[in-house]
Coordinates of C-alpha atoms in Angstrom, one line a residue:
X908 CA 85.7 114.4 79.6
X909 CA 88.5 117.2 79.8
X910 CA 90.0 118.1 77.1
X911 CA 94.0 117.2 77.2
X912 CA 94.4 119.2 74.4
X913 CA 94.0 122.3 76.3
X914 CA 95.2 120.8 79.6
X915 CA 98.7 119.6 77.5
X916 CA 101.1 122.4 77.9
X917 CA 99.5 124.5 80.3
X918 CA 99.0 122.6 83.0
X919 CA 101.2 120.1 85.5
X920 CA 100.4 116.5 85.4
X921 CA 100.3 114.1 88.5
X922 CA 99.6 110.4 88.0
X923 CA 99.5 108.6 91.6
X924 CA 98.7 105.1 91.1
X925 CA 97.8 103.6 94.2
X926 CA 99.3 99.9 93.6
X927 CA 96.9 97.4 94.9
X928 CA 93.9 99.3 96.1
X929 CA 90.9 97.8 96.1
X930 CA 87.6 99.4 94.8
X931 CA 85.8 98.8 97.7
X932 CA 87.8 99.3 100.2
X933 CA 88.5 103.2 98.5
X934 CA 84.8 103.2 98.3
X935 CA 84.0 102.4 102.3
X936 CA 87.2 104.4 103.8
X937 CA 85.9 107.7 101.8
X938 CA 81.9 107.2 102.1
X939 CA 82.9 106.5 106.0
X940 CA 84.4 110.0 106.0
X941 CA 88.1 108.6 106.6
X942 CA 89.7 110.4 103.9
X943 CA 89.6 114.1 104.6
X944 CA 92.2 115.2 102.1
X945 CA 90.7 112.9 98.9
X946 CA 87.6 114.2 100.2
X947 CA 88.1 117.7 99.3
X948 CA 88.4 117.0 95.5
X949 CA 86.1 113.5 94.7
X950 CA 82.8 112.8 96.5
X951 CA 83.2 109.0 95.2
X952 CA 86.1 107.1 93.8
X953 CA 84.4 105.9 89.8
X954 CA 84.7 102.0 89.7
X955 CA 86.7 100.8 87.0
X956 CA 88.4 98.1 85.0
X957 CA 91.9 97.5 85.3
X958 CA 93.7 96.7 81.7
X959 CA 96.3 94.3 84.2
X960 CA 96.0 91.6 87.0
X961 CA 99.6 92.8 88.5
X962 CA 101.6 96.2 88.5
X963 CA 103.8 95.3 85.3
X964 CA 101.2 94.2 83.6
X965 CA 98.8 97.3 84.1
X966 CA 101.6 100.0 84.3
X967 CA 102.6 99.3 80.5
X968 CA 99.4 100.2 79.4
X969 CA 98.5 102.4 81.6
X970 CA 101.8 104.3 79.7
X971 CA 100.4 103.2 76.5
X972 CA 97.2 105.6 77.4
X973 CA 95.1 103.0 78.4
X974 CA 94.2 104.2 81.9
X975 CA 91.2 101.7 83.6
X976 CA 88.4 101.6 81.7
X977 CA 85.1 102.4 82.2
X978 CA 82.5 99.2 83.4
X979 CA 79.7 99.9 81.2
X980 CA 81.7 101.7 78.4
X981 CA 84.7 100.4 78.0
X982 CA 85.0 102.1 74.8
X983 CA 84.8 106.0 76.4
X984 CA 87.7 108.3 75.0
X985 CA 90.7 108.3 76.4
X986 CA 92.5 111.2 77.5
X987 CA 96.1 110.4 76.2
X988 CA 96.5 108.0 73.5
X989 CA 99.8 106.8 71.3
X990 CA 98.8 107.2 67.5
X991 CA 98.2 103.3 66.0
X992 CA 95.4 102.3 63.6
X993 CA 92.2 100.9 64.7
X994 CA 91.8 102.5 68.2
X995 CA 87.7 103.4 68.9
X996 CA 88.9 105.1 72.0
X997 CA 90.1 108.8 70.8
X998 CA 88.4 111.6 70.5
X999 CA 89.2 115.1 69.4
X1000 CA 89.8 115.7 73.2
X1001 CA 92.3 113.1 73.3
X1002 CA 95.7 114.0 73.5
X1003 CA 97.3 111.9 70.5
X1004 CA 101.2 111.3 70.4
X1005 CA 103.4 109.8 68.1
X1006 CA 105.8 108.6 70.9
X1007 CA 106.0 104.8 71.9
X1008 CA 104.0 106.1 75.1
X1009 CA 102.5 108.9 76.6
X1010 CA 105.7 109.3 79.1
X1011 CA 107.4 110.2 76.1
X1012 CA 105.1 112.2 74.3
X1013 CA 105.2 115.0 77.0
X1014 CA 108.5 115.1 77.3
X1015 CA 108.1 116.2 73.7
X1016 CA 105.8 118.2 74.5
X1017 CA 107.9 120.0 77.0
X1018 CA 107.9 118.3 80.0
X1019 CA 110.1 117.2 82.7
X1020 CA 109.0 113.4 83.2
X1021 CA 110.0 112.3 87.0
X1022 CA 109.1 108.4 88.2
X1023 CA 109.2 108.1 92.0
X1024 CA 109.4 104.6 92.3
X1025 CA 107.5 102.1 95.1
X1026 CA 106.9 98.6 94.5
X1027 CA 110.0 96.1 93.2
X1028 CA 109.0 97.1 89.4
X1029 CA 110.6 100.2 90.1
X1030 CA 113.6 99.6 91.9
X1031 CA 116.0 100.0 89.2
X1032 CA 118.0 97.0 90.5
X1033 CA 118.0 94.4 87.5
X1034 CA 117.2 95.4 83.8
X1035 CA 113.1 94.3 84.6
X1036 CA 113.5 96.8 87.5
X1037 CA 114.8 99.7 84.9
X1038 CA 112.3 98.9 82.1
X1039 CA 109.2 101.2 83.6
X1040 CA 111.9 103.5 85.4
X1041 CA 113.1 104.0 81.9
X1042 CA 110.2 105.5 80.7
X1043 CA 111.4 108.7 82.8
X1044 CA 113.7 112.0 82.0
X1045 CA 114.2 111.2 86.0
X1046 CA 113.8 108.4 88.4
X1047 CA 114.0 107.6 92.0
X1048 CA 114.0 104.3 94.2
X1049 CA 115.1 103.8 97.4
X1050 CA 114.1 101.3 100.6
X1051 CA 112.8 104.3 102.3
X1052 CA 110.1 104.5 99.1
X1053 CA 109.3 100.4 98.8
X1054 CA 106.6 98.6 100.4
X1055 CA 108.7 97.6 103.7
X1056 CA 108.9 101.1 105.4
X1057 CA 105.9 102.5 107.1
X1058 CA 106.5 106.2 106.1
X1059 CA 106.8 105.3 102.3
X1060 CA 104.1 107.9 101.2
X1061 CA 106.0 110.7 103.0
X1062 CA 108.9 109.1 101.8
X1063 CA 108.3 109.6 98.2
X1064 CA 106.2 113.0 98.5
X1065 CA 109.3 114.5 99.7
X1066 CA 111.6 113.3 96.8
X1067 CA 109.4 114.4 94.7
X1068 CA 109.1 117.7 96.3
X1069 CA 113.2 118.1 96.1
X1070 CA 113.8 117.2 92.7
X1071 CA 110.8 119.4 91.2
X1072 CA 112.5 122.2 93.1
X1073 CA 115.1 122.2 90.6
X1074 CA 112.4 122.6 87.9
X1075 CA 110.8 125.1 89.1
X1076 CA 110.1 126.7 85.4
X1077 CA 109.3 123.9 83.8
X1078 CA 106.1 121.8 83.0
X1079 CA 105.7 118.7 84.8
X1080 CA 105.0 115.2 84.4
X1081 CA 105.1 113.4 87.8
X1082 CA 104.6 110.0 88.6
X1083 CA 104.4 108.3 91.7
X1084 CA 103.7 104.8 92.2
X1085 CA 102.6 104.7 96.0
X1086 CA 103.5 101.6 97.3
X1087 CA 101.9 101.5 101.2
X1088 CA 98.9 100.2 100.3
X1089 CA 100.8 96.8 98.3
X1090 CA 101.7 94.0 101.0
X1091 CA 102.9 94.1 103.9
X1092 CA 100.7 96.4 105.4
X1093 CA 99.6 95.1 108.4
X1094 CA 101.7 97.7 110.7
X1095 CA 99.4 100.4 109.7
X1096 CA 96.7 98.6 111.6
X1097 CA 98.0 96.2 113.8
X1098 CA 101.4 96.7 116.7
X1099 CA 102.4 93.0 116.0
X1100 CA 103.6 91.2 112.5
X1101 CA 100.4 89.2 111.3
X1102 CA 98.7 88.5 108.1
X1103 CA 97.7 91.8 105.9
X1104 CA 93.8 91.7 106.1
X1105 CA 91.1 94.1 104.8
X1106 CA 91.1 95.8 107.9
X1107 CA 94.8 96.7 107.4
X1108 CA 94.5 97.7 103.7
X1109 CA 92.0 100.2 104.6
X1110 CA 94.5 101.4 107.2
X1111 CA 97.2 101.9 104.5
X1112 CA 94.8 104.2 102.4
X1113 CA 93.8 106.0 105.7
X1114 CA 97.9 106.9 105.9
X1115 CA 98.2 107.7 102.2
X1116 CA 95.2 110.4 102.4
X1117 CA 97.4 111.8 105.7
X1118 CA 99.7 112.6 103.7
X1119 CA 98.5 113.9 100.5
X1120 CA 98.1 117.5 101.6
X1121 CA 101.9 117.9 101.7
X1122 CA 101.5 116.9 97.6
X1123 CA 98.6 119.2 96.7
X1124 CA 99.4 121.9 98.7
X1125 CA 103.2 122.1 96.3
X1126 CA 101.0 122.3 93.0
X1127 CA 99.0 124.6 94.1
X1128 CA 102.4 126.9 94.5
X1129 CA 103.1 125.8 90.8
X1130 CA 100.6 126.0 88.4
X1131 CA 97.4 124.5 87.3
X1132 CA 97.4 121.1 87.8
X1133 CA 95.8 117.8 86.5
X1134 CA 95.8 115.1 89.4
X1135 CA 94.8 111.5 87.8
X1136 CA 94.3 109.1 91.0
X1137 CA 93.9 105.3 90.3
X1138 CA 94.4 101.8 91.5
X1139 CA 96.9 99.8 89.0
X1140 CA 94.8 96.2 90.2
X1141 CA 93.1 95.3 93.6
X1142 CA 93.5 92.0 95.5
X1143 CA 92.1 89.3 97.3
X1144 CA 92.4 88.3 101.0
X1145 CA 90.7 85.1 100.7
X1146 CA 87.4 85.7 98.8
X1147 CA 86.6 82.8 97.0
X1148 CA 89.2 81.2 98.5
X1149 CA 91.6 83.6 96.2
X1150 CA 94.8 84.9 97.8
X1151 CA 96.6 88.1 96.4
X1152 CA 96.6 89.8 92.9
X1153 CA 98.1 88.1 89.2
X1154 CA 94.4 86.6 89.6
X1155 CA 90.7 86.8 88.1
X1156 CA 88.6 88.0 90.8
X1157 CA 86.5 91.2 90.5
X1158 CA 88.3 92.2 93.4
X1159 CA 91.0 92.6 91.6
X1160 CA 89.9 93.9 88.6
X1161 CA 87.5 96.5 89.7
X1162 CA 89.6 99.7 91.0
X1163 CA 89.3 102.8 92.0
X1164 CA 89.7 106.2 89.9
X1165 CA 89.3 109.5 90.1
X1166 CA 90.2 112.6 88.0
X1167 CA 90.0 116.5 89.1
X1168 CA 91.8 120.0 88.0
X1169 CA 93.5 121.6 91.0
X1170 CA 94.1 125.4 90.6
X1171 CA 97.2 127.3 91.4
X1172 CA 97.1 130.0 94.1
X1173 CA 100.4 131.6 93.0
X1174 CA 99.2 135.3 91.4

């Protein structure tokens, strides 16, 4: 386990959660060699538990510290927690705050908090829409981020790219919820409108990893930086009969997750 202790003040933080993406599909699209950008930092995705069924859901407590959990420890240290009696789950490499979240705490701890918004829990259009937005020093939402535009990735790494510019000395805590991979999705993979499938989801990763470089390639001009990759929930395209997410299928519980330091090349 790191120890966010050290990593807390010294280091940018990204968060990408990758709304919807399934474990295996993650698993299959970077074992198959598809993804040559996440390939250059995790040799497998680490399949975990999701602590939500749906993005709301999962995103609150993901805030709360409570990223997914590990399958056959669910108990494992965390690496951020918000101080409250009884938690097994801290260590003394846990960064503890004594804000309401961990979005908070950094702030306090000196950061600049930005949210890039993606799926409707982010749009900022009705008081349910501002409530994870909120969170946030900063937060964007736009079409041209949301599920329904096919260059959302790009989209949202270049928002993110502008508005850090006018950070430049400052600690970061970034956020991005990347919405290509939640429904529809079916133009990454198919010329015609038609059903979303597995084949298409994989297809939606396969654009997000295109992209990606553009992101690491600005930390690496920054500082030191702490990338935390993971799937909010997965979903179900008729396993079982089971349609979609808000659900209880291991499909949608088991996601994706990944963790790695990426070093500045600035002198």
């Amino acid at each position: 386990m790191l120890d966010m202790n050290q990593i807390v003040g010294s280091h940018d933080i990204v968060l990408l959660t990758l709304d919807t993406l399934r474990f295996d599909v993650a698993q299959r699209e970077l074992a198959q060699g598809n993804l040559p950008v996440l390939s250059r930092y995790i040799s497998a995705w680490q399949p975990r538990h999701s602590p939500g069924s749906f993005t709301y859901a999962a995103h609150h407590a993901i805030f709360a510290g409570f990223f997914p959990t590990e399958i056959d420890n669910p108990a494992a240290p965390r690496l951020m927690a918000v101080d409250f009696n009884g938690s097994r789950t801290i260590d003394p490499r846990t960064r503890v705050f004594n804000e309401a979240n961990i979005v908070a705490g950094l702030a306090q701890a000196g950061y600049f908090t930005l949210c890039i918004g993606g799926v409707g829990f982010f749009n900022k259009k009705t008081p349910l829409g501002m409530t994870l937005p909120g969170l946030f020093q900063q937060s964007y939402w736009a079409e041209n981020t949301g599920v329904t535009d096919p260059a959302s990735t790009f989209n949202q790494i270049e928002m993110a790219k502008q508005l850090l510019d006018q950070q430049q000395g400052q600690k970061a805590f970034l956020f991005i919820n990347v919405s290509a991979i939640h429904q529809p999705n079916y133009f990454y993979q198919y010329s015609n409108k038609q059903p979303d499938d597995i084949e298409s989801h994989g297809a939606a990763l396969r654009y997000v990893d295109s992209q990606l470089a553009n992101l690491f390639d600005y930390f690496k001009q920054r500082r030191n930086t702490l990338f935390i990759l993971c799937s909010d929930h997965g979903t179900c395209y008729g396993e079982q009969g089971y349609v979609g997410h808000r659900l209880a299928h291991n499909n949608v519980w088991t996601v994706p997750y990944a963790e790695f330091i990426q070093r500045a090349v600035v002198e």
